[in-house]
Coordinates of C-alpha atoms and ligand atoms in Angstrom, one line a residue:
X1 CA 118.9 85.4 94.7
X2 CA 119.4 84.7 98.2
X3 CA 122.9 84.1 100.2
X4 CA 122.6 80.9 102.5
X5 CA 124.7 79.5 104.9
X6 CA 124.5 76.0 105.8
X7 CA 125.8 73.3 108.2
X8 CA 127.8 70.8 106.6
X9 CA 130.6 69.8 104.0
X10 CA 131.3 71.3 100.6
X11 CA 131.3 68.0 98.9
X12 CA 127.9 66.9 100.3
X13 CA 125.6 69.7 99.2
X14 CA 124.3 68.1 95.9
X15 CA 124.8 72.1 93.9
X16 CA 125.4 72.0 90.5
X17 CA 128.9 73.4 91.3
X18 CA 131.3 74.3 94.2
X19 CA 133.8 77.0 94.1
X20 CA 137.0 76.4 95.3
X21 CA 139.5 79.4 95.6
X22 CA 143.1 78.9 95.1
X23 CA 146.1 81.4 95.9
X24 CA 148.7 81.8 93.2
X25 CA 151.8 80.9 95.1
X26 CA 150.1 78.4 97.1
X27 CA 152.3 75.0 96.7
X28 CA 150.4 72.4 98.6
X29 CA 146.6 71.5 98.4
X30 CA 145.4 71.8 101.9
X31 CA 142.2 70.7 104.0
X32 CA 139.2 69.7 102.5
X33 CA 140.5 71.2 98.9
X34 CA 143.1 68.2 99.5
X35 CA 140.2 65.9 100.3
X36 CA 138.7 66.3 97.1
X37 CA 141.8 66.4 94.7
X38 CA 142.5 62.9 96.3
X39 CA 139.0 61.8 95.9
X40 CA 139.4 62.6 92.0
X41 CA 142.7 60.7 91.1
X42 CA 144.6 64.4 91.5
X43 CA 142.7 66.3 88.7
X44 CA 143.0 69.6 90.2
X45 CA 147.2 69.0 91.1
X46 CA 146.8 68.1 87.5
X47 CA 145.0 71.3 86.6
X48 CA 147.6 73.3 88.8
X49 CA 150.6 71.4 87.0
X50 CA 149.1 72.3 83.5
X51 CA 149.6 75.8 84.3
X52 CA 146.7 75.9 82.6
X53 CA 145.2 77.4 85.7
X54 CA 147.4 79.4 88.2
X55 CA 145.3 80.7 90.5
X56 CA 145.5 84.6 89.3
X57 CA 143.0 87.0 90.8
X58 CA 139.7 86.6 88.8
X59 CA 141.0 83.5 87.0
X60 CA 138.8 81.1 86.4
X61 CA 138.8 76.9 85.4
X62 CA 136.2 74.4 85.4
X63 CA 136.5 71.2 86.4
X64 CA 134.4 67.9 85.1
X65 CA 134.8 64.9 87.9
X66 CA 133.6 61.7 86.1
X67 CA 132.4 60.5 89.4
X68 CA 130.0 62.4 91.6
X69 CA 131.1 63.1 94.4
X70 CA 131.6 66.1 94.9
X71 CA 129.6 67.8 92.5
X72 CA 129.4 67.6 88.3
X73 CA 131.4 70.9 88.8
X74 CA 133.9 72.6 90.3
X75 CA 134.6 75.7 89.9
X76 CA 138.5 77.0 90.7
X77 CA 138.9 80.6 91.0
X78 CA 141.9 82.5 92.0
X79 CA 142.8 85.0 94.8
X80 CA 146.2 86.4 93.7
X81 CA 149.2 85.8 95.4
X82 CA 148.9 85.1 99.2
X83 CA 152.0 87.3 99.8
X84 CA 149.9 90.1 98.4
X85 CA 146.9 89.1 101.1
X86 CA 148.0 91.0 103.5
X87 CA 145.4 90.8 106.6
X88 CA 147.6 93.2 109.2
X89 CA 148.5 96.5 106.7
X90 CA 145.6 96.1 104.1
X91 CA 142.0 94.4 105.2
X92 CA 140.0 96.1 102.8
X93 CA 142.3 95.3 99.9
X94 CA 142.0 91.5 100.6
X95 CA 138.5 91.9 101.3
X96 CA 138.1 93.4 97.9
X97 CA 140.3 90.7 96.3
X98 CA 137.9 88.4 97.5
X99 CA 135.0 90.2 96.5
X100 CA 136.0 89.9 93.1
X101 CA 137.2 86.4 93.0
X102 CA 133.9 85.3 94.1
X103 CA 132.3 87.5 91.7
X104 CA 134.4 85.9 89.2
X105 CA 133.1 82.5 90.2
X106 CA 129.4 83.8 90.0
X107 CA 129.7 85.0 86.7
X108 CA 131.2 81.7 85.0
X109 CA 128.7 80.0 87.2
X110 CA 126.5 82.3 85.1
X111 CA 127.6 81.2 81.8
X112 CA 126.7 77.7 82.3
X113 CA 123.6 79.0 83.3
X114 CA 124.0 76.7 86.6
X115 CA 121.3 76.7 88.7
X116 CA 122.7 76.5 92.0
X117 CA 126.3 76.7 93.7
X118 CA 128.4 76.5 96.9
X119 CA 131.3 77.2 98.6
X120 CA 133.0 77.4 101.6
X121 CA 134.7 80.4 103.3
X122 CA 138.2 81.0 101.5
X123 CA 141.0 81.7 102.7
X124 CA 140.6 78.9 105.0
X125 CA 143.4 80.4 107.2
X126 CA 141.9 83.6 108.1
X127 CA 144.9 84.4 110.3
X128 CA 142.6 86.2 112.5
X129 CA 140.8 88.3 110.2
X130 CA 136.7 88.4 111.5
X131 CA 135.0 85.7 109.8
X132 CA 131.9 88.1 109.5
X133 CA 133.8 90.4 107.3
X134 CA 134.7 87.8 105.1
X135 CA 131.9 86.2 104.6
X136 CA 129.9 89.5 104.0
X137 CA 132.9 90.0 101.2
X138 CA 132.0 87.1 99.5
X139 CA 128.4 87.4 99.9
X140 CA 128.8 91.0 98.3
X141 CA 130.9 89.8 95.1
X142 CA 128.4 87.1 94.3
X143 CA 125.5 89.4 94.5
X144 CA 126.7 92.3 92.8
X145 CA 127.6 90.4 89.9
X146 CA 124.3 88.9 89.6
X147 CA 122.7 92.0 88.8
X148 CA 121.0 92.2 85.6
X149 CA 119.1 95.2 83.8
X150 CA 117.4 93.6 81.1
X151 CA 113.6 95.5 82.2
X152 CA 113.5 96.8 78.9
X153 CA 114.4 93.6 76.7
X154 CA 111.2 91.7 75.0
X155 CA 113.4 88.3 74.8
X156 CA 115.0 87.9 78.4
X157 CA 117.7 85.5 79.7
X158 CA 116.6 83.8 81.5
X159 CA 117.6 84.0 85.4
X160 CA 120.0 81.4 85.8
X161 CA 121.5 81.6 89.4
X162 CA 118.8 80.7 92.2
X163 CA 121.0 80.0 95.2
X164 CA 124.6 80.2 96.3
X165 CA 125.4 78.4 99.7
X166 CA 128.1 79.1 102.0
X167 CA 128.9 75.1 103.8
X168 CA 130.5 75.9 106.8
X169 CA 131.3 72.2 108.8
X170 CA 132.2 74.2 112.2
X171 CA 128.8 74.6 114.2
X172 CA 130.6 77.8 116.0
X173 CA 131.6 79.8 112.8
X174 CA 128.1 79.4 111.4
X175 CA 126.6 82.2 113.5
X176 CA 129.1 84.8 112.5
X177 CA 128.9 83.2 108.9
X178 CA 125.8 84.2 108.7
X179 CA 125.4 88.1 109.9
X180 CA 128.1 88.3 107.8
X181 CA 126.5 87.2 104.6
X182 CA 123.1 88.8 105.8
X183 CA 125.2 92.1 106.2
X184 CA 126.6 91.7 102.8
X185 CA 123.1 91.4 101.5
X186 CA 121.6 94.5 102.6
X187 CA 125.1 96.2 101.5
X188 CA 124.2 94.6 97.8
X189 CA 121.1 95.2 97.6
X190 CA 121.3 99.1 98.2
X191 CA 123.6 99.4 95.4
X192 CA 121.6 97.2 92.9
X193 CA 118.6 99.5 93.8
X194 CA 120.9 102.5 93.5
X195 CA 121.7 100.6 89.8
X196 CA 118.4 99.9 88.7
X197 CA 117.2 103.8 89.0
X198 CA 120.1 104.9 88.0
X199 CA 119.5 102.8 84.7
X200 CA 116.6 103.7 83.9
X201 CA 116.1 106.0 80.9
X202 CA 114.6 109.6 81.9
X203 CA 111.4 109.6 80.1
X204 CA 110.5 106.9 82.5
X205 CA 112.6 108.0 85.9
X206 CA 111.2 111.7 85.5
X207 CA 111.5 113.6 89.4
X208 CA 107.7 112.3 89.9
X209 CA 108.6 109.0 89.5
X210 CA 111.9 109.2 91.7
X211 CA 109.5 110.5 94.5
X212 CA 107.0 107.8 93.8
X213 CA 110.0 105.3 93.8
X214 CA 111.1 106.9 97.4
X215 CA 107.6 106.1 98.7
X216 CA 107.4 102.7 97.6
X217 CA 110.8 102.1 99.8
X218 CA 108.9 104.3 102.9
X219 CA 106.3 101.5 102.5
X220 CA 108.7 98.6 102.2
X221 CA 111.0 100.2 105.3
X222 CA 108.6 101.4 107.5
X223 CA 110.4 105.0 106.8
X224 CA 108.7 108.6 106.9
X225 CA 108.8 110.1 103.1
X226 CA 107.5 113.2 102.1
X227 CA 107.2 114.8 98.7
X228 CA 107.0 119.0 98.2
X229 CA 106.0 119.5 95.1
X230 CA 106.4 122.8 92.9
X231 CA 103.8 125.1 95.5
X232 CA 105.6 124.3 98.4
X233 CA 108.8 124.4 96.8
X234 CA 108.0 127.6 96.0
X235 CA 106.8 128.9 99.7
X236 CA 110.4 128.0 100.5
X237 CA 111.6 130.3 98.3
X238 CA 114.0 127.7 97.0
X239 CA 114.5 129.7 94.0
X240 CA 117.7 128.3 93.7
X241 CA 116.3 124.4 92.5
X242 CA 113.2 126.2 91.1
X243 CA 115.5 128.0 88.5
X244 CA 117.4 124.3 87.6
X245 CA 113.8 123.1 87.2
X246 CA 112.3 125.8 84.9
X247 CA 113.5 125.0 81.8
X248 CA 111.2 121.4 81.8
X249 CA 108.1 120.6 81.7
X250 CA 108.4 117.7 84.3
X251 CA 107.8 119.9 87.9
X252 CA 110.6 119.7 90.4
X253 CA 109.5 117.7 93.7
X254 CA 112.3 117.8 97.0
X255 CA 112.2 114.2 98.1
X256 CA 112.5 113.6 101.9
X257 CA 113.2 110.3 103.2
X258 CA 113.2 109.9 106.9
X259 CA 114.4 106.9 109.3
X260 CA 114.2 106.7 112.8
X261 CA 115.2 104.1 115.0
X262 CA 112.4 102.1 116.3
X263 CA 111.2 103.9 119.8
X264 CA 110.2 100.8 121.2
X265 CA 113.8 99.6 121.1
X266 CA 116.0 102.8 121.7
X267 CA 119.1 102.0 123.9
X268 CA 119.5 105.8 124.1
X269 CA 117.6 109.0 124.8
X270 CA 118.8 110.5 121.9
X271 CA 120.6 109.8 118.8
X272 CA 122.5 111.7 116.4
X273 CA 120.8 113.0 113.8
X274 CA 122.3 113.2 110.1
X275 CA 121.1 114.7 107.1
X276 CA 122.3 112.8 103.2
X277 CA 121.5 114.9 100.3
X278 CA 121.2 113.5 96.9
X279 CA 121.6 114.8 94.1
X280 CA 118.6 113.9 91.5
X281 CA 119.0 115.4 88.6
X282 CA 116.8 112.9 86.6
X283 CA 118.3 114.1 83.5
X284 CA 121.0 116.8 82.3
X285 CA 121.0 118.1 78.6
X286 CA 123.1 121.3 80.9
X287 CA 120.2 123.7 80.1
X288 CA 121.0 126.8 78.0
X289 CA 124.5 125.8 78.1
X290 CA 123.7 122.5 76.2
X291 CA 125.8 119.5 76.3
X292 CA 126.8 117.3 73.6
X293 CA 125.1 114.6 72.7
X294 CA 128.7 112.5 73.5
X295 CA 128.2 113.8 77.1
X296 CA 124.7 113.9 77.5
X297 CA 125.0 109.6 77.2
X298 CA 125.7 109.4 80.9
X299 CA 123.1 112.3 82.5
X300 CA 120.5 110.4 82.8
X301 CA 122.5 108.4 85.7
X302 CA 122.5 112.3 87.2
X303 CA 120.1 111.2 90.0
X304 CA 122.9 108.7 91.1
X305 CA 123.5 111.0 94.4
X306 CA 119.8 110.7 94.8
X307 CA 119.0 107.0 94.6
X308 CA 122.2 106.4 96.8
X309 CA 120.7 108.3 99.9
X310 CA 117.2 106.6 99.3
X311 CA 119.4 102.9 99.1
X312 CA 121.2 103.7 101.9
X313 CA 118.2 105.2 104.5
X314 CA 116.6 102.1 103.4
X315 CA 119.2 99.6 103.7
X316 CA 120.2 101.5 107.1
X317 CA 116.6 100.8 108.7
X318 CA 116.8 97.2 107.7
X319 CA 120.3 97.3 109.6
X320 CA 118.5 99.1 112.6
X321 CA 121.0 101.7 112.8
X322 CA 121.3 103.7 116.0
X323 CA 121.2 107.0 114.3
X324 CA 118.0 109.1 113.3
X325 CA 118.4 109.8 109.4
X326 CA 117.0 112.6 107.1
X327 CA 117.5 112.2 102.9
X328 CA 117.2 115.2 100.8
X329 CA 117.0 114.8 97.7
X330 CA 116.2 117.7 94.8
X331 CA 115.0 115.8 91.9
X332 CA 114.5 118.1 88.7
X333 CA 115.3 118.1 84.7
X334 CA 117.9 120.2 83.5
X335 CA 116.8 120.9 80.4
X336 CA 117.4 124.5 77.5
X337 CA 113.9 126.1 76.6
X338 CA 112.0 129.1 76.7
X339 CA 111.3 129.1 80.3
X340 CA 114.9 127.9 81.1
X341 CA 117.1 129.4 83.1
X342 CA 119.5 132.0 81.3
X343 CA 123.4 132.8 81.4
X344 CA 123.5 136.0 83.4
X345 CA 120.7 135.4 85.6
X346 CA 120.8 136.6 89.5
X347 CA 118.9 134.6 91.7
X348 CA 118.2 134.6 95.6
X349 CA 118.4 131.3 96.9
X350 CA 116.6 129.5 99.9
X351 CA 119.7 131.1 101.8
X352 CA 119.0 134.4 101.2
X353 CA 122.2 134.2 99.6
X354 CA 122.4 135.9 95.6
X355 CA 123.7 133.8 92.8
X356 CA 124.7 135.1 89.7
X357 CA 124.4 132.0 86.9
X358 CA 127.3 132.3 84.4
X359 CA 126.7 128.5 83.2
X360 CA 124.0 126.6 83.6
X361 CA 125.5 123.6 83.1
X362 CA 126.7 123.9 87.0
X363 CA 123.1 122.8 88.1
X364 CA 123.8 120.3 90.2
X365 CA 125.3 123.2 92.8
X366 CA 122.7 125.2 92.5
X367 CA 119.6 122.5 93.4
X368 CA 122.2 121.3 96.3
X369 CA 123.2 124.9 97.2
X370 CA 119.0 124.8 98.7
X371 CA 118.9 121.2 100.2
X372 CA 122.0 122.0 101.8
X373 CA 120.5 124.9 103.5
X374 CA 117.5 123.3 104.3
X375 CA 119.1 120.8 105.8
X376 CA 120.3 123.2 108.5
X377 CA 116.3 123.3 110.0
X378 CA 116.6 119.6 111.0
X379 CA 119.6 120.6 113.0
X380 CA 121.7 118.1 112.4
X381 CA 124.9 116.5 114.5
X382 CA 126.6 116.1 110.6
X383 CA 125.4 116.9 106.7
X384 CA 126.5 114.6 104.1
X385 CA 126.2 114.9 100.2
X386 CA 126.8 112.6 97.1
X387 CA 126.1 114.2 93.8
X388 CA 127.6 113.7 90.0
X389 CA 129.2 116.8 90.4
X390 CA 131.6 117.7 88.5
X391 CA 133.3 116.3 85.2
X392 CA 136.4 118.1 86.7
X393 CA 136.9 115.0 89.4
X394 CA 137.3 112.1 86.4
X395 CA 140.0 114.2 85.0
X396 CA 141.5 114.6 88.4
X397 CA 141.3 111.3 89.8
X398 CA 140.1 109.2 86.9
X399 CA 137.4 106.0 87.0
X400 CA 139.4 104.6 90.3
X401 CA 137.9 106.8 93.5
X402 CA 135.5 109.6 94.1
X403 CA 136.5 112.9 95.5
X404 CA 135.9 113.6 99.0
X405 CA 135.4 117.2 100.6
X406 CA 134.4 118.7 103.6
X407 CA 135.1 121.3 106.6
X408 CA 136.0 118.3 109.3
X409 CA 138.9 116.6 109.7
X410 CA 137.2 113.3 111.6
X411 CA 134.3 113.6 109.0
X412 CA 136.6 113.3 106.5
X413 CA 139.0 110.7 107.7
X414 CA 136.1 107.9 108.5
X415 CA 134.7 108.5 104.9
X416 CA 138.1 107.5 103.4
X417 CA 138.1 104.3 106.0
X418 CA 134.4 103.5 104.5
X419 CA 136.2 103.7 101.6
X420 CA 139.2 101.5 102.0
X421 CA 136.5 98.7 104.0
X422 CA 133.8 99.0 100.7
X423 CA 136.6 99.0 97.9
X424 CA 134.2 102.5 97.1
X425 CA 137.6 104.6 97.7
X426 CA 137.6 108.2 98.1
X427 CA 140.4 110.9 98.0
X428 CA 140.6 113.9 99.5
X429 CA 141.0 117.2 97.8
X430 CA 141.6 120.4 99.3
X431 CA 139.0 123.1 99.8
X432 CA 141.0 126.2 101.1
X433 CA 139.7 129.6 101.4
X434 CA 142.1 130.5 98.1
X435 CA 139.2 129.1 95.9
X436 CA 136.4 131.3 97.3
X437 CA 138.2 133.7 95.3
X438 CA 137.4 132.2 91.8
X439 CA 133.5 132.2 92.8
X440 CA 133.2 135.8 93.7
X441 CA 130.3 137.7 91.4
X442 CA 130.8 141.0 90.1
X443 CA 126.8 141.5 90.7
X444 CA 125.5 138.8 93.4
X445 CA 127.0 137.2 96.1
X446 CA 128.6 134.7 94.4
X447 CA 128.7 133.2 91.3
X448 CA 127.8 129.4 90.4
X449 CA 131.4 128.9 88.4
X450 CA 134.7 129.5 88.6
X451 CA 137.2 128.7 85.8
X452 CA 138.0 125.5 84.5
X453 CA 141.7 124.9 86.8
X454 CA 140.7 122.7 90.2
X455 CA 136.7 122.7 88.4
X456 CA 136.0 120.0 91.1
X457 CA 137.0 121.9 94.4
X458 CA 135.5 124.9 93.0
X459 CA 132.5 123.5 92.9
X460 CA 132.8 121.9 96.6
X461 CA 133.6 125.2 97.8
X462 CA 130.6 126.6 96.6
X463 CA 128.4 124.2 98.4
X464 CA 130.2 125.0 101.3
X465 CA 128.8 128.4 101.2
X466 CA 125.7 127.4 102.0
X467 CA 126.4 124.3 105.2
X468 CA 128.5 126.8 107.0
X469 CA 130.0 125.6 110.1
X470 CA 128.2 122.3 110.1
X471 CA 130.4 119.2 110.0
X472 CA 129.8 118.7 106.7
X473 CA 130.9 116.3 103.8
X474 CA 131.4 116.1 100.3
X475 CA 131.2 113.4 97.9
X476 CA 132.1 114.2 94.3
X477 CA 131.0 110.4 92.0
X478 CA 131.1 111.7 88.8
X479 CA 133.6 109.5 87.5
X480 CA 132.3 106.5 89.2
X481 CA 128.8 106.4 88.5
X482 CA 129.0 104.7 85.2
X483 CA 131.4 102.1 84.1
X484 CA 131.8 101.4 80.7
X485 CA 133.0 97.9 81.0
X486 CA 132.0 95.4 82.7
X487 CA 134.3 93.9 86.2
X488 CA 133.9 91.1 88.4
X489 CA 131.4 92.8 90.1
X490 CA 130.4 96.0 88.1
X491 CA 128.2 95.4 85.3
X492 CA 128.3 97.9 82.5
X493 CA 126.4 100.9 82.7
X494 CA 125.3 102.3 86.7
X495 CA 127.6 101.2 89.2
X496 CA 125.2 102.6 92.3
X497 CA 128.7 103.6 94.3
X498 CA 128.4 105.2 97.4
X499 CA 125.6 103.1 98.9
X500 CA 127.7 100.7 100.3
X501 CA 130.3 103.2 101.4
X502 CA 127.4 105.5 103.3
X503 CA 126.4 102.5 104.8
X504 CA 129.6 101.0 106.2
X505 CA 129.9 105.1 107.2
X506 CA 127.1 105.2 109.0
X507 CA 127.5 101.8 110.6
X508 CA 130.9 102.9 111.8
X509 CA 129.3 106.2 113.4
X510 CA 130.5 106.8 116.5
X511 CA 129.9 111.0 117.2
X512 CA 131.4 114.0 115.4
Ligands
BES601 N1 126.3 116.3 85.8 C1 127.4 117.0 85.4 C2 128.7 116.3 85.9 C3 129.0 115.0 85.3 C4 129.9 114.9 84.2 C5 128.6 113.9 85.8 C6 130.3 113.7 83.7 C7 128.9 112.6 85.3 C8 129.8 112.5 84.3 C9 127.3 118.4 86.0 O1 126.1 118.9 86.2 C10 128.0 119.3 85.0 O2 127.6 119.4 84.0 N2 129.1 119.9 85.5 C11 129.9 120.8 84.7 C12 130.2 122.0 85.5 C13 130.9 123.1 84.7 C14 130.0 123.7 83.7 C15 131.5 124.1 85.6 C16 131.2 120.0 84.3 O3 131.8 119.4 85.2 O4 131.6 120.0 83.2
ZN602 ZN1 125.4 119.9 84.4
ZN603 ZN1 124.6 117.5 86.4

């Protein structure tokens, strides 16, 4: 489905429905919401009255005029208190509220298996909020909750939305209207991509088919991808990701994704250069130290890391960002066999550094511990990773946030900023040299885990070992990957966070 913005007025635009968005503590019908309450006899004052319909964030009512005009819907969905919209001390709260509300409407809009609908831009008072942000919210809610994974049904539903308009009367507000909602798409779209791998059973999404899926978005984004597969990964001496991969039959392949601003339109001599590594673990039974099958339900979203840095290099050339890019991404099986991996093995990794294995279960470290270190040879102005890491960081922070690392301060504090702007929040946790301590081998340099207290900055500490003093950070989504209910914008299943908080981070770039 496509986000379009049109001249004109919301009760001219012949859709099966309009939305109209209403704040809970709002007294008096205003504008052109007035307009039409008048025009039917007062049925939404009616509505309002009933109490039936308050205006609640997410709430939802349908109205039936029995004359057209408007429209043989409308569809009233609430924004919350307008007290609680606070433009000044909390933009990306609001802009989350209306995220949702709109992905509220969509999804009744859904139900009725309307065809087509249309809006305007709500609040109408922005009180000086950009109108591009806005609009790119609601653009966003709408088409995150039209995703759908339903690849693998034999009866589908059929696709009911086809359009959703944004009327905008105003022939000045049209233009930022629309990079607005344009913006919002390419925002979307990388995390529905980022969804539909991450949904995708692993007998299907095995590492070769991850890589083939990065080529097919080279092609599509005019983007440099590369594949090494098991030889080459092996005249790295990445024996670090060769020892995660040994235990499956599926071979190992490092996936890298390159974007470079187009030559022919570079402002600048040169641009900084970042490197995103993904984790890709296409599935994780935890090797030798096997998993239940209770917690091996989610694993094969273990390649979320992964498919976020392919979204986002992807949706980041379509945005022509002014930034060179590099994607990692190790993509292996974790899986217990003969050949697999062992609980007391030593290993040198890419590094040089040794690692003594005392859980195999810890792979995603070890395959990251080698991309990380590889990503040093590009040179880099900053290294970012995303990666299911740890269990530990949905016990610490819950289904809310992801954790967020790193070794520099500014790093750090415009990832939490992406966060507040995307509604993909991130908290920081501390990685002090205390916790080096609990990773220090008897035998090897270090050891790949550390105790079960602070499991989550253990692990973040490890990978440090191996970015050393590059500006680096960390982001731990194991406990937002996979929702198990379904929100106004979140289906159930892969959420695909972090795409649009890498994006807005890298759109917000400006130096280390
Ligand atoms: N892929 C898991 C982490 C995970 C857990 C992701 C739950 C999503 C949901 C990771 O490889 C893992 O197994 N980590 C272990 C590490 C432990 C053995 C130190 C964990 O967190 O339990
Ligand atoms: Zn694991
Ligand atoms: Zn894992």
């Amino acid at each position: 489905m496509k986000v379009k913005v049109k001249r004109g007025r919301i009760d001219q635009t012949g859709d099966q429905a309009i939305t109209l968005a209403h704040f809970e503590d709002q007294r008096k019908l205003t504008g052109m919401v007035k307009a039409i309450d008048e025009r039917l006899s007062g049925m939404i004052s009616h509505l309002l009255k009933n109490k039936d319909f308050v205006g609640r964030l997410n709430q939802t009512a349908i109205i039936y005029p029995q004359s057209k005009p408007p429209n043989p819907r409308i569809i009233l969905v609430g924004l919350g208190k307008s007290a609680e919209f606070d433009w000044n001390g909390q933009r990306g709260a609001c802009l989350e509220k209306l995220r949702q509300a709109f992905a509220s409407a969509c999804r009744r809009a859904k139900e009725l298996r309307i065809k087509s609908f249309s809006t305007m831009v709500f609040p109408a008072d922005l009180k000086g909020m950009d109108l591009a942000k806005v609009s790119q919210a609601m653009a966003e809610g709408i088409l995150l909750s039209n995703y759908q994974m339903d690849q693998y049904k034999t009866t589908k539903e059929e696709e009911s939305l086809e359009s959703f308009t944004i009327v905008e009367e105003d022939r000045e507000k049209i233009e930022a209207i629309e990079k607005g909602a344009a913006l919002g798409e390419v925002f979307a779209e990388a995390t529905n991509f980022a969804r539909g791998l991450a949904n995708q059973p692993s007998n299907i999404l095995t590492p070769a088919r991850l890589s083939l899926e990065a080529k097919k978005l080279a092609k599509e984004d005019n983007l440099r991808c590369e594949i090494l597969s098991l030889p080459q990964i092996k005249r790295l001496k990445m024996n670090s990701f060769l020892a995660v991969a040994s235990g499956s039959k599926e071979p190992p392949k490092l996936i890298i994704l390159e974007y470079r601003p187009d030559e022919r339109l570079a402002k600048k001599k040169k641009y900084d250069t970042l490197v995103l590594v993904g984790k890709g673990i296409t599935f994780d039974a935890g090797g030798l130290s096997l998993k239940t099958t209770e917690e091996m339900l989610e694993m094969k979203g273990d390649m979320t890391g992964g498919a976020v840095v392919m979204s986002t290099i992807a949706g980041s050339a379509k945005l022509k960002l002014p930034l060179n890019l590099i994607g990692i991404i190790p993509a292996a099986e974790n899986l217990p066999s003969g050949s697999a991996l062992k609980i007391g093995d030593i290993i040198t990794s890419y590094s040089g550094k040794t690692i003594e294995i005392l859980n195999t279960d810890a792979e995603g470290r070890l395959i990251l511990a080698d991309a990380l270190s590889y990503a040093k040879v590009f040179k880099p102005d900053a290294i970012l990773d995303i990666a299911t890491l740890t269990s530990a960081i949905k016990i610490a922070l819950g289904t809310v946030c992801a954790g967020v690392f790193g070794n520099h301060e500014k790093l750090k504090s415009k990832m939490i900023q992406a966060g507040q702007k995307t509604g993909e929040r991130v908290w920081e946790l501390p990685l002090w040299d205390d916790y080096q301590e609990f990773i220090k081998s008897d035998l090897a340099d270090i050891k790949n885990v550390g105790g079960k207290p602070g499991a989550a900055i253990i692990a973040a500490r490890f990978l440090q070992n191996f970015v050393g003093n590059y500006p680096w950070v960390h982001v731990d989504i194991a406990g937002v990957d996979f929702s198990e209910k379904e929100r106004p914008y979140i289906p159930k299943g892969a959420i695909g966070f972090g795409a649009r908080l890498l994006l807005q981070f890298l759109r917000d770039w400006d130096g280390v």
